[in-house]
Backbone atoms as SQL, in Angstrom:
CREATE TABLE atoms (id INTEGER PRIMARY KEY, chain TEXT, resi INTEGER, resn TEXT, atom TEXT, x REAL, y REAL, z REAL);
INSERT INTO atoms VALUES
  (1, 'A', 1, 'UNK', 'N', 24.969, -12.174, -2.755),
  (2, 'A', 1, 'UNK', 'CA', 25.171, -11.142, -1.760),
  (3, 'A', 1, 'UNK', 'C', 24.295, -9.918, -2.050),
  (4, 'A', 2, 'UNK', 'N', 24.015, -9.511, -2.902),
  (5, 'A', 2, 'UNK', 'CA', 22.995, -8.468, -3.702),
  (6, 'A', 2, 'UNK', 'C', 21.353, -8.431, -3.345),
  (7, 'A', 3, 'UNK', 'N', 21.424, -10.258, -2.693),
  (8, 'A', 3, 'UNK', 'CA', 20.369, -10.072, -3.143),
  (9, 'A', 3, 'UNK', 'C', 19.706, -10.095, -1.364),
  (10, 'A', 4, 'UNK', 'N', 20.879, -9.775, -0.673),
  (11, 'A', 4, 'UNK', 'CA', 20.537, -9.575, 0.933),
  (12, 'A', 4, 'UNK', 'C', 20.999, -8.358, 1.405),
  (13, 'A', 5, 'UNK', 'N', 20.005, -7.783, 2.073),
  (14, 'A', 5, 'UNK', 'CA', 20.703, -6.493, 3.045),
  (15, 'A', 5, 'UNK', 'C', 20.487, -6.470, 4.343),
  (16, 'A', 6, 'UNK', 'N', 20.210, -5.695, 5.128),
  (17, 'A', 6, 'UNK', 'CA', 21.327, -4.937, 6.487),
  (18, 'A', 6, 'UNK', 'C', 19.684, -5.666, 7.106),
  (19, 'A', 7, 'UNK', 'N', 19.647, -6.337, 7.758),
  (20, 'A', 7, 'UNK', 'CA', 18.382, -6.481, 8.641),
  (21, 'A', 7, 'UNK', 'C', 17.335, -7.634, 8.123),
  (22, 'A', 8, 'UNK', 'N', 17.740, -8.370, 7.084),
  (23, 'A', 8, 'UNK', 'CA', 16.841, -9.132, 6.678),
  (24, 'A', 8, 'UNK', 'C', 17.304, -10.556, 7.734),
  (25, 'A', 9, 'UNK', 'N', 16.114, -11.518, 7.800),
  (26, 'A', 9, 'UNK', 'CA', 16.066, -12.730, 8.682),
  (27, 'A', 9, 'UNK', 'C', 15.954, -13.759, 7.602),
  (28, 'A', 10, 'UNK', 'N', 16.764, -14.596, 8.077),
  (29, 'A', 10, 'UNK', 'CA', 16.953, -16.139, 7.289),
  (30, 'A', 10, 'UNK', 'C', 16.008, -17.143, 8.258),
  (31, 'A', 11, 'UNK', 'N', 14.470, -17.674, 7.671),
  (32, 'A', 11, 'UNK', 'CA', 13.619, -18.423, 8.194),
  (33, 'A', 11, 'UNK', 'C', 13.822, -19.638, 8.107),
  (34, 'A', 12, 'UNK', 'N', 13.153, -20.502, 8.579),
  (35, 'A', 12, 'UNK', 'CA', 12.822, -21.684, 8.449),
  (36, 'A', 12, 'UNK', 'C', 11.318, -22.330, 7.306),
  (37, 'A', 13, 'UNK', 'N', 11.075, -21.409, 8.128),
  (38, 'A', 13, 'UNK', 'CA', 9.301, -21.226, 7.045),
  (39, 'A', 13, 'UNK', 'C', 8.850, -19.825, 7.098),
  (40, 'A', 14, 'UNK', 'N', 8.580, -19.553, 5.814),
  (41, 'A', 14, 'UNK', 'CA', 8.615, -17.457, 5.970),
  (42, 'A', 14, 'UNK', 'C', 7.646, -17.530, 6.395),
  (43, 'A', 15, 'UNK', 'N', 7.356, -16.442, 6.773),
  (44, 'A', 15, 'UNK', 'CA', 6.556, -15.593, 7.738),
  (45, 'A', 15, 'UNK', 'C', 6.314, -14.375, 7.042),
  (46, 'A', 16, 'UNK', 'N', 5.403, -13.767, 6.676),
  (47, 'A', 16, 'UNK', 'CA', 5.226, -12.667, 5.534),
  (48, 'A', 16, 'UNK', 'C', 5.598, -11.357, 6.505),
  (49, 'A', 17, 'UNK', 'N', 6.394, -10.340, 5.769),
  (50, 'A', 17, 'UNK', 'CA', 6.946, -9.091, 6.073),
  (51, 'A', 17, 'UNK', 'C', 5.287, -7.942, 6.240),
  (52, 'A', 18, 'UNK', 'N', 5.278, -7.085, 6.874),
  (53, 'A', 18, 'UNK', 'CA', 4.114, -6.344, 6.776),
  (54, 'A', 18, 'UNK', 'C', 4.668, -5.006, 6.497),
  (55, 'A', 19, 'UNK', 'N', 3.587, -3.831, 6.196),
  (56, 'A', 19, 'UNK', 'CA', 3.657, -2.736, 5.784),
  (57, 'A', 19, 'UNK', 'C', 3.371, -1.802, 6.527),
  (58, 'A', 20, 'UNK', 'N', 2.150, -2.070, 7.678),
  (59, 'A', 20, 'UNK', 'CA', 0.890, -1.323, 8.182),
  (60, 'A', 20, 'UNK', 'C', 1.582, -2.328, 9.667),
  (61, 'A', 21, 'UNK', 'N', 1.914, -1.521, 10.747),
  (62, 'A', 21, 'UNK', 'CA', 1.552, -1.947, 12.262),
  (63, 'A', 21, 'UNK', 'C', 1.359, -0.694, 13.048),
  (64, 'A', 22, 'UNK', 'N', 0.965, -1.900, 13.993),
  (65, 'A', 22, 'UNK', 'CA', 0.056, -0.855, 15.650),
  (66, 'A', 22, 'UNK', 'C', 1.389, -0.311, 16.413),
  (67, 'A', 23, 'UNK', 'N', 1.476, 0.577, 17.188),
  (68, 'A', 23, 'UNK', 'CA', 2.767, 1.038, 18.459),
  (69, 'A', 23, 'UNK', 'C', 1.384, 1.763, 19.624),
  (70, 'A', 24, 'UNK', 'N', 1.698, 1.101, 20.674),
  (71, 'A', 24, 'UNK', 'CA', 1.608, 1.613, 21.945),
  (72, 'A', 24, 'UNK', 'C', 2.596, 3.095, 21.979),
  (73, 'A', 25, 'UNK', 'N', 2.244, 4.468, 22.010),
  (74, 'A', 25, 'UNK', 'CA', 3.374, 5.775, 22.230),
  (75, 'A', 25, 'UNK', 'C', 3.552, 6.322, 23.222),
  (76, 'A', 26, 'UNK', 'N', 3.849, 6.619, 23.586),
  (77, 'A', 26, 'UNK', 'CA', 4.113, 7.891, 24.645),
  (78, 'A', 26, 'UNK', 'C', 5.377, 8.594, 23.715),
  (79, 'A', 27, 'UNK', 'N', 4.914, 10.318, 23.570),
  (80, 'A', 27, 'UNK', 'CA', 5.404, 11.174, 23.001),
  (81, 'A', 27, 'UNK', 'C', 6.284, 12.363, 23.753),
  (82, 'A', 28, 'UNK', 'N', 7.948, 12.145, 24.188),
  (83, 'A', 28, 'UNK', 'CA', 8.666, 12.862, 25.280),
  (84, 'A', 28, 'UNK', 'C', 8.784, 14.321, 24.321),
  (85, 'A', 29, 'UNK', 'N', 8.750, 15.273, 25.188),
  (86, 'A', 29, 'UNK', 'CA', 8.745, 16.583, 24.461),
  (87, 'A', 29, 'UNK', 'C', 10.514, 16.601, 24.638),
  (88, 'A', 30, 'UNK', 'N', 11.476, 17.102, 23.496),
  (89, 'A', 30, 'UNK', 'CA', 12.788, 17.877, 23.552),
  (90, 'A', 30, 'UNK', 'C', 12.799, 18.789, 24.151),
  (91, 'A', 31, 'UNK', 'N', 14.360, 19.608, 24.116),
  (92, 'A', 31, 'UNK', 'CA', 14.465, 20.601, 24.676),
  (93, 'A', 31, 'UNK', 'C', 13.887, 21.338, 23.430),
  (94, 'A', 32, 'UNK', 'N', 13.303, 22.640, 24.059),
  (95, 'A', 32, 'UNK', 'CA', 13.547, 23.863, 23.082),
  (96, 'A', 32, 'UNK', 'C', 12.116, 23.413, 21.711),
  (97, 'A', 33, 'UNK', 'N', 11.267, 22.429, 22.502),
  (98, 'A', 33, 'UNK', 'CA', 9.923, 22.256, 21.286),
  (99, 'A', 33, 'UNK', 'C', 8.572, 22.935, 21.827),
  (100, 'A', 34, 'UNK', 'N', 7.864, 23.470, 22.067),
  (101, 'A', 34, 'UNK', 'CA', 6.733, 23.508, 22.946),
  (102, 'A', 34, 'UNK', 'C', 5.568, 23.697, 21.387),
  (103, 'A', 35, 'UNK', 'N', 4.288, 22.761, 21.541),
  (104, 'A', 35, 'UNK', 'CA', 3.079, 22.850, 20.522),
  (105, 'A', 35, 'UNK', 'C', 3.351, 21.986, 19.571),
  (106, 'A', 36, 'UNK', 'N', 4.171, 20.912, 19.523),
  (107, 'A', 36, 'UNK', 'CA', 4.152, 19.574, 18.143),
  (108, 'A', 36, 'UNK', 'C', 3.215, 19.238, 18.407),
  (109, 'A', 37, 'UNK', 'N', 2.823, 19.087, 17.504),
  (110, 'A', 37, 'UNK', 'CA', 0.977, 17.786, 17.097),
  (111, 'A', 37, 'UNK', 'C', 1.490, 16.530, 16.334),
  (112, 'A', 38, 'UNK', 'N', 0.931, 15.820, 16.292),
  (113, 'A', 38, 'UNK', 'CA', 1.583, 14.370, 15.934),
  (114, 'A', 38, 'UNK', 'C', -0.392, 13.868, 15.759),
  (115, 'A', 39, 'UNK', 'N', -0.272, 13.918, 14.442),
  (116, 'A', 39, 'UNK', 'CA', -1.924, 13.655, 14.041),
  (117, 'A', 39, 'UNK', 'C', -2.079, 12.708, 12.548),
  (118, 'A', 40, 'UNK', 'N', -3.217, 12.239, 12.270),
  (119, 'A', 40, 'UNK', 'CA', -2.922, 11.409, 11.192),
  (120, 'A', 40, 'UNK', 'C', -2.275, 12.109, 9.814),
  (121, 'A', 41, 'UNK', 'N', -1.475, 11.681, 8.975),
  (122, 'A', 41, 'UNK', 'CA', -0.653, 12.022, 7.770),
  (123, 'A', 41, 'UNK', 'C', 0.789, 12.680, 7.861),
  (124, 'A', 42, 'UNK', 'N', 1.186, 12.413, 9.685),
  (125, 'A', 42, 'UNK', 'CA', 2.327, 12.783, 10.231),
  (126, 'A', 42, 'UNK', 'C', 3.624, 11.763, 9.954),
  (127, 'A', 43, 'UNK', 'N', 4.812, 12.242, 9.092),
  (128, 'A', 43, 'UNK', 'CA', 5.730, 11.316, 8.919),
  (129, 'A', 43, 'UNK', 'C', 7.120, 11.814, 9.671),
  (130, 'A', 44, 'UNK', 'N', 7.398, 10.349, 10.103),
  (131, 'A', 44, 'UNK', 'CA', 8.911, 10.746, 10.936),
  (132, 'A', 44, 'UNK', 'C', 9.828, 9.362, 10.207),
  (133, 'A', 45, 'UNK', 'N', 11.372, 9.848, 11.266),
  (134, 'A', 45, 'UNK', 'CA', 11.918, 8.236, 10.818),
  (135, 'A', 45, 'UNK', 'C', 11.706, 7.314, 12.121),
  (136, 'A', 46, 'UNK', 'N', 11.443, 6.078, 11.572),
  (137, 'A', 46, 'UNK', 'CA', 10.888, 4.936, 12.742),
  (138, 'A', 46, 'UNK', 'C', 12.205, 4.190, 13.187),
  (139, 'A', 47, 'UNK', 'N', 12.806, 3.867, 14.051),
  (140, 'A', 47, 'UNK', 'CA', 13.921, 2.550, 14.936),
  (141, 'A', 47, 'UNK', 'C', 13.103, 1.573, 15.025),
  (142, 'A', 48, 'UNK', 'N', 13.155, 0.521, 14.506),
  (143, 'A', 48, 'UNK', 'CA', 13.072, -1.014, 15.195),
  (144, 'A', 48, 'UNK', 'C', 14.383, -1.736, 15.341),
  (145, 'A', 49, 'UNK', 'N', 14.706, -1.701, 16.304),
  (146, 'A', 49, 'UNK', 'CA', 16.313, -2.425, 16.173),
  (147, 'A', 49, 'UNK', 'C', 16.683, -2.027, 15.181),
  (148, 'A', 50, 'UNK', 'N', 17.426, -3.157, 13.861),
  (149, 'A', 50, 'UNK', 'CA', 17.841, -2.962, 13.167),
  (150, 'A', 50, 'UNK', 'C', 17.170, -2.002, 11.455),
  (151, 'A', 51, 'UNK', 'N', 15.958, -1.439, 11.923),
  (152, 'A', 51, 'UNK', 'CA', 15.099, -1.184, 10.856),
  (153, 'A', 51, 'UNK', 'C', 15.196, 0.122, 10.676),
  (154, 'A', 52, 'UNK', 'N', 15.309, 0.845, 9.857),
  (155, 'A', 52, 'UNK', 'CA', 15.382, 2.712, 10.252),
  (156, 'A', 52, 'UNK', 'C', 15.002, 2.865, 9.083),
  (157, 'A', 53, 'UNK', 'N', 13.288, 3.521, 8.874),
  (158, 'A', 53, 'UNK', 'CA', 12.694, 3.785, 7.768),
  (159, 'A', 53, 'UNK', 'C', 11.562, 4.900, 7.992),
  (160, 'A', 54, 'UNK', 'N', 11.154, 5.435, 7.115),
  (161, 'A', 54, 'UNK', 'CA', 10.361, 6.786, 7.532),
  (162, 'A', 54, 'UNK', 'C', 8.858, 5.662, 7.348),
  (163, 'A', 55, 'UNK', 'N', 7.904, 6.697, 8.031),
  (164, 'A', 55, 'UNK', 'CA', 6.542, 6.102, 8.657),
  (165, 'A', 55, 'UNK', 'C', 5.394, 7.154, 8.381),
  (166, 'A', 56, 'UNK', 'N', 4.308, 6.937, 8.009),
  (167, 'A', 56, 'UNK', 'CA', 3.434, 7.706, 8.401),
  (168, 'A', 56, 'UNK', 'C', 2.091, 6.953, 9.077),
  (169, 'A', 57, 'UNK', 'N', 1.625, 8.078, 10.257),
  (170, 'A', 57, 'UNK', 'CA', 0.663, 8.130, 10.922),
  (171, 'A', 57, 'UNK', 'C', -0.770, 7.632, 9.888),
  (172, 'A', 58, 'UNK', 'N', -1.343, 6.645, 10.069),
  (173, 'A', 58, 'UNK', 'CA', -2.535, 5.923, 9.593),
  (174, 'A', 58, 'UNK', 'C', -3.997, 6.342, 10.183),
  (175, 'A', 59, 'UNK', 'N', -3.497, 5.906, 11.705),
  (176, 'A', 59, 'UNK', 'CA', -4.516, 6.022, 12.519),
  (177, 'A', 59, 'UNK', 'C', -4.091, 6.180, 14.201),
  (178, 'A', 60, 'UNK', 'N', -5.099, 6.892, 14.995),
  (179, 'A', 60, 'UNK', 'CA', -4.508, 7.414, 16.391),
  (180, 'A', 60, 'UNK', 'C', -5.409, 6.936, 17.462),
  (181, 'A', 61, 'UNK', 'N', -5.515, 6.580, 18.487),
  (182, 'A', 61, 'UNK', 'CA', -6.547, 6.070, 19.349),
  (183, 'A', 61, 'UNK', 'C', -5.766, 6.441, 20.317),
  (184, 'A', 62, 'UNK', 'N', -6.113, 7.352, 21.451),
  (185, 'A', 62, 'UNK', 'CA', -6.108, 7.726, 22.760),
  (186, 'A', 62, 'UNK', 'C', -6.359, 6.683, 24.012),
  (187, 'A', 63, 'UNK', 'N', -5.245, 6.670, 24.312),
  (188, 'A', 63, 'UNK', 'CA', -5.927, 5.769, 26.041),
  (189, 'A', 63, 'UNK', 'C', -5.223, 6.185, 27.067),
  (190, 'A', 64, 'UNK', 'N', -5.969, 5.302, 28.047),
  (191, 'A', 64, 'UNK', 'CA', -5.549, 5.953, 29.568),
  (192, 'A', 64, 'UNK', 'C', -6.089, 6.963, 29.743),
  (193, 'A', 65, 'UNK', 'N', -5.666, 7.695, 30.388),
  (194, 'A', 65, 'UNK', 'CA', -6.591, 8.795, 30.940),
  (195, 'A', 65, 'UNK', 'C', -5.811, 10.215, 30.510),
  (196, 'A', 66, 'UNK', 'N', -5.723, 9.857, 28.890),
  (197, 'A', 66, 'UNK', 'CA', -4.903, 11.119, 27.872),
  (198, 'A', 66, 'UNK', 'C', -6.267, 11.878, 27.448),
  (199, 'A', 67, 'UNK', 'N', -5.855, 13.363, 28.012),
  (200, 'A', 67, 'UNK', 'CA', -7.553, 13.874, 27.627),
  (201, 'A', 67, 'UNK', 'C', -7.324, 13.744, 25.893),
  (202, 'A', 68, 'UNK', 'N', -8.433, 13.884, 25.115),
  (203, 'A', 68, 'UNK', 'CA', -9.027, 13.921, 23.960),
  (204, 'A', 68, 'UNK', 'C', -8.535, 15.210, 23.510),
  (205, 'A', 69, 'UNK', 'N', -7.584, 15.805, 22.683),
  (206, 'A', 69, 'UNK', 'CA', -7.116, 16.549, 21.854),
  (207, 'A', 69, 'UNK', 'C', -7.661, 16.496, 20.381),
  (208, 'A', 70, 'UNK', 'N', -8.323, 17.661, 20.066),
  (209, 'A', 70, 'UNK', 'CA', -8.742, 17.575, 19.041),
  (210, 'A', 70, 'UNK', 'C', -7.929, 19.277, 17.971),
  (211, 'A', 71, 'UNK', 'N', -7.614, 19.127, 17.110),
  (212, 'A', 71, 'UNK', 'CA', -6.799, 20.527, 16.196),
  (213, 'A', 71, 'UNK', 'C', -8.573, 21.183, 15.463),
  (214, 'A', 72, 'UNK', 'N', -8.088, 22.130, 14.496),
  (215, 'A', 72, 'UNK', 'CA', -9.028, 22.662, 13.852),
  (216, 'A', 72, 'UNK', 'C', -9.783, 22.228, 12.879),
  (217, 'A', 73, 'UNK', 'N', -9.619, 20.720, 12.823),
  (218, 'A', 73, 'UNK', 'CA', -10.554, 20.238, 11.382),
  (219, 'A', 73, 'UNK', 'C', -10.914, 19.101, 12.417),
  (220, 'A', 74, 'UNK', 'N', -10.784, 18.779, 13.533),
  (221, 'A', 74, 'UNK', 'CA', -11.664, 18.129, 14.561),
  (222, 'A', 74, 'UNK', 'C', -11.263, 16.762, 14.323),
  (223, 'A', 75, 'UNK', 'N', -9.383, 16.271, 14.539),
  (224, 'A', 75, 'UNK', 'CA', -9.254, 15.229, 13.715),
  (225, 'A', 75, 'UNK', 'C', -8.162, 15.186, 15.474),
  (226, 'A', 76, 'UNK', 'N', -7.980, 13.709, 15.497),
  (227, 'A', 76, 'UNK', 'CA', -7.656, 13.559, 17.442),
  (228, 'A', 76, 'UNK', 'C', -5.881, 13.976, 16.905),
  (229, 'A', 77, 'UNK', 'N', -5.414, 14.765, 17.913),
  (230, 'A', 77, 'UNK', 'CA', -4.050, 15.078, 17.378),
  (231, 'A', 77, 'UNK', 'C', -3.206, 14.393, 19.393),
  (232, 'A', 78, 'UNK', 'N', -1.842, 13.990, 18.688),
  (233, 'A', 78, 'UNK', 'CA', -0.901, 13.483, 20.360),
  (234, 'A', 78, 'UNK', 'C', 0.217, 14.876, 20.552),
  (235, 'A', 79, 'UNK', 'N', -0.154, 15.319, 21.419),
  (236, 'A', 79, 'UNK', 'CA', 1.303, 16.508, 22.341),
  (237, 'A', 79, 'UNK', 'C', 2.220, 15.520, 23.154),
  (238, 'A', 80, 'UNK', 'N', 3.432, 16.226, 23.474),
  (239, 'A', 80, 'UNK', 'CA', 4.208, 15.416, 24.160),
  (240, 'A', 80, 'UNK', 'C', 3.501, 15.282, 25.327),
  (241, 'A', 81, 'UNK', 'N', 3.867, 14.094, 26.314),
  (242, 'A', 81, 'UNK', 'CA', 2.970, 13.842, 27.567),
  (243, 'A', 81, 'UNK', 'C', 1.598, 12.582, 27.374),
  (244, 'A', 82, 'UNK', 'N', 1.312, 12.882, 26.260),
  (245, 'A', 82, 'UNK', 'CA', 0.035, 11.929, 25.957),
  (246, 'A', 82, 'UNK', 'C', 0.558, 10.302, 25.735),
  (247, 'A', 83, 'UNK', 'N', -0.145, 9.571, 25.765),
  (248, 'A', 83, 'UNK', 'CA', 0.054, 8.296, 25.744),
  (249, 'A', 83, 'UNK', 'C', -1.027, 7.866, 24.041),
  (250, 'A', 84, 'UNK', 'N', -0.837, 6.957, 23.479),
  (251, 'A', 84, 'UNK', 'CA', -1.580, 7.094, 21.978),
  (252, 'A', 84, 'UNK', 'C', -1.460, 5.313, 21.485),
  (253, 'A', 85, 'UNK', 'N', -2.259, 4.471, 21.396),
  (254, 'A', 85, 'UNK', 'CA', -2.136, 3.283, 19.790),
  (255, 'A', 85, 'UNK', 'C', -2.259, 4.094, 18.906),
  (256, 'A', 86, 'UNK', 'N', -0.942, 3.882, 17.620),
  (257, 'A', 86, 'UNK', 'CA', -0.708, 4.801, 16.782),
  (258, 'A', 86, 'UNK', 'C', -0.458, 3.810, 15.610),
  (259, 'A', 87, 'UNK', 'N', -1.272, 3.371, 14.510),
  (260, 'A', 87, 'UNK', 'CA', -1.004, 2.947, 13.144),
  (261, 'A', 87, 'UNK', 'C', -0.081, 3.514, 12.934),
  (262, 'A', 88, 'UNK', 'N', 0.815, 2.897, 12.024),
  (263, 'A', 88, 'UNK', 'CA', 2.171, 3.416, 11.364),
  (264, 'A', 88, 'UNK', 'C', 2.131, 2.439, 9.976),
  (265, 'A', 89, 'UNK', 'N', 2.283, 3.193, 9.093),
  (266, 'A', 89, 'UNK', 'CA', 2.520, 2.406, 7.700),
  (267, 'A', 89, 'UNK', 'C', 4.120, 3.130, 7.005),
  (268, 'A', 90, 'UNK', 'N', 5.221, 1.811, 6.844),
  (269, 'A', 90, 'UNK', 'CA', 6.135, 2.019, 6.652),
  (270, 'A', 90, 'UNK', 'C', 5.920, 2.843, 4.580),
  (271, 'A', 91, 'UNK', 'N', 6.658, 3.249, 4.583),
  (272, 'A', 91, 'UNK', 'CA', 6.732, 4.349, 3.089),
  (273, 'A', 91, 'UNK', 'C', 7.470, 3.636, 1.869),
  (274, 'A', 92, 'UNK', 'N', 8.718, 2.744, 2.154),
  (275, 'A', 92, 'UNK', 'CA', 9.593, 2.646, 1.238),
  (276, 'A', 92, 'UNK', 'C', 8.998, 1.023, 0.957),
  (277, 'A', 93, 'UNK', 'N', 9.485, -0.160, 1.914),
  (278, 'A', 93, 'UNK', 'CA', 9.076, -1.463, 1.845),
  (279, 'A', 93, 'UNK', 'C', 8.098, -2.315, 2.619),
  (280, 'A', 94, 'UNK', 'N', 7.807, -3.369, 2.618),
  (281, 'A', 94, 'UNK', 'CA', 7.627, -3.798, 4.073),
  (282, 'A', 94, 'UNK', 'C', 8.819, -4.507, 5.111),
  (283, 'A', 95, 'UNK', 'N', 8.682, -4.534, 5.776),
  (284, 'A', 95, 'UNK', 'CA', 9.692, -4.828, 7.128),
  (285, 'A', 95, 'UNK', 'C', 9.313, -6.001, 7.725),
  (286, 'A', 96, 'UNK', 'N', 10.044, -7.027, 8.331),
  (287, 'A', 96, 'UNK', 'CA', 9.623, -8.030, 9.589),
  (288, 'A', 96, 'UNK', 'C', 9.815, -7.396, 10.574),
  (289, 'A', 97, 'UNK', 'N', 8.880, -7.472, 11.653),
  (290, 'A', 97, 'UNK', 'CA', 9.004, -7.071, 12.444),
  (291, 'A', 97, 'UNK', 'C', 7.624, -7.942, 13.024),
  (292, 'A', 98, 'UNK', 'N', 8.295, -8.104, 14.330),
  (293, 'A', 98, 'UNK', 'CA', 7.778, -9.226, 15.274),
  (294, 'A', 98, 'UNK', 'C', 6.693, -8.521, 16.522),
  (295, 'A', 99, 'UNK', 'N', 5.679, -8.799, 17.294),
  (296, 'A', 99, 'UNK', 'CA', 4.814, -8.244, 18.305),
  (297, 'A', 99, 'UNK', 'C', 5.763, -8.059, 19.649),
  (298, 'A', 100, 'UNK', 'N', 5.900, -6.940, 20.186),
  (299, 'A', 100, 'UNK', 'CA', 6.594, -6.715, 21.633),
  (300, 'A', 100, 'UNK', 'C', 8.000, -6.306, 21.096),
  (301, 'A', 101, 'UNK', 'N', 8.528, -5.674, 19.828),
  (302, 'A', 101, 'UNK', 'CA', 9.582, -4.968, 19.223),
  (303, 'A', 101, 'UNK', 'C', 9.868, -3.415, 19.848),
  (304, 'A', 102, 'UNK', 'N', 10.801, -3.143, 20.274),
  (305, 'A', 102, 'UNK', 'CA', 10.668, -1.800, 20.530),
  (306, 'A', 102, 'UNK', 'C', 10.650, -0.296, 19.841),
  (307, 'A', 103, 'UNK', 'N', 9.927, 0.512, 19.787),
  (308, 'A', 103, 'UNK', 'CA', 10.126, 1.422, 18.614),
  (309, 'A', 103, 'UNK', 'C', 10.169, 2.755, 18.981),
  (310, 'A', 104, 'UNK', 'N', 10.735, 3.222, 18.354),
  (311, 'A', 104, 'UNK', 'CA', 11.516, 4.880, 18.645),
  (312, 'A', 104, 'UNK', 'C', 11.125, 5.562, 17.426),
  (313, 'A', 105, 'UNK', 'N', 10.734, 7.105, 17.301),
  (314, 'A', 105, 'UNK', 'CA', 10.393, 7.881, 16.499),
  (315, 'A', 105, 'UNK', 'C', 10.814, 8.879, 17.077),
  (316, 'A', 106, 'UNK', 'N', 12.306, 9.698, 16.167),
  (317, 'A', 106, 'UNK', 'CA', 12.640, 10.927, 16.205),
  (318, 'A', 106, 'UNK', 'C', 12.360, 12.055, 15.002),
  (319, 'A', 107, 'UNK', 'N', 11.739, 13.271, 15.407),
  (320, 'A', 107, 'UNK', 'CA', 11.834, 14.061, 14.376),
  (321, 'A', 107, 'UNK', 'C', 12.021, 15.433, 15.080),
  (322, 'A', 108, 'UNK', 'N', 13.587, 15.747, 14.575),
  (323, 'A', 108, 'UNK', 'CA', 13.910, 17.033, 15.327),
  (324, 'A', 108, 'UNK', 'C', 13.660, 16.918, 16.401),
  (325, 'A', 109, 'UNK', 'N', 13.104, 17.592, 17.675),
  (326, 'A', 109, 'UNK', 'CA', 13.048, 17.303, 18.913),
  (327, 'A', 109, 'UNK', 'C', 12.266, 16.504, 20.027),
  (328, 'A', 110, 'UNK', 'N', 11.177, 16.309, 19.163),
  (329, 'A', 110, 'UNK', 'CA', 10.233, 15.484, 18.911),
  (330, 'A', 110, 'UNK', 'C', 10.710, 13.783, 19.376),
  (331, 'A', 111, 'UNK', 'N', 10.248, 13.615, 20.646),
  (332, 'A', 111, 'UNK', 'CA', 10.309, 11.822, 20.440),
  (333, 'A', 111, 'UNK', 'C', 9.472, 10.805, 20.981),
  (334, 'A', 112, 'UNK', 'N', 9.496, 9.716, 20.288),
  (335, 'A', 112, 'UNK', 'CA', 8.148, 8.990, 21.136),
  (336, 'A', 112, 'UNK', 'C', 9.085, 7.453, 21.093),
  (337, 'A', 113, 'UNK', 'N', 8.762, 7.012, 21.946),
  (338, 'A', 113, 'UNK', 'CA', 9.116, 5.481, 22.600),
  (339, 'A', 113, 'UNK', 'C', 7.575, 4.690, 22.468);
């Protein structure tokens, strides 16, 4: 029993856990936030279903027709409203987690789907 916890999957043939994945974002502004940047070396806590682990920002790629935000060291930063592919590398372990998973990132008022 020790040697299982809260979210692990019983395979048939494993499938290796990863560390480092991609998220499609869109970043909803809270009440009461105006000016969050969400740029690479940014850590929050991540939802995958059953997964709740802190994350940091790897890498950021802009799409759609999200203008190009750039901060003062000329590095692409996401405001709420923007749409973003956002690297995420989990901090503590690696995780299973499957392609088309849904993922949530809250920090303080701050949220992205």
């Amino acid at each position: 029993r020790k040697m299982i916890r809260k979210g692990m999957a019983v395979l048939e043939t494993p499938i290796p856990a990863t560390r480092a994945f991609e998220a499609e974002m869109v970043v909803i502004k809270g009440s009461g936030v105006d000016g969050t940047t969400i740029k690479v070396g940014y850590n929050t806590m991540a939802h995958i279903l059953h997964i709740k682990q802190n994350v940091q920002v790897e890498k950021i790629e802009l799409i759609d027709d999200s203008q190009t935000m750039l901060d003062s060291e000329d590095e692409i930063v996401v405001r709420p409203g923007n749409r973003a592919k956002i690297t995420f590398r989990f901090m503590k372990r690696k995780e299973f987690i499957r392609p088309g998973m849904r993922l949530l990132f809250r920090d303080g008022h701050v949220r992205g789907v």
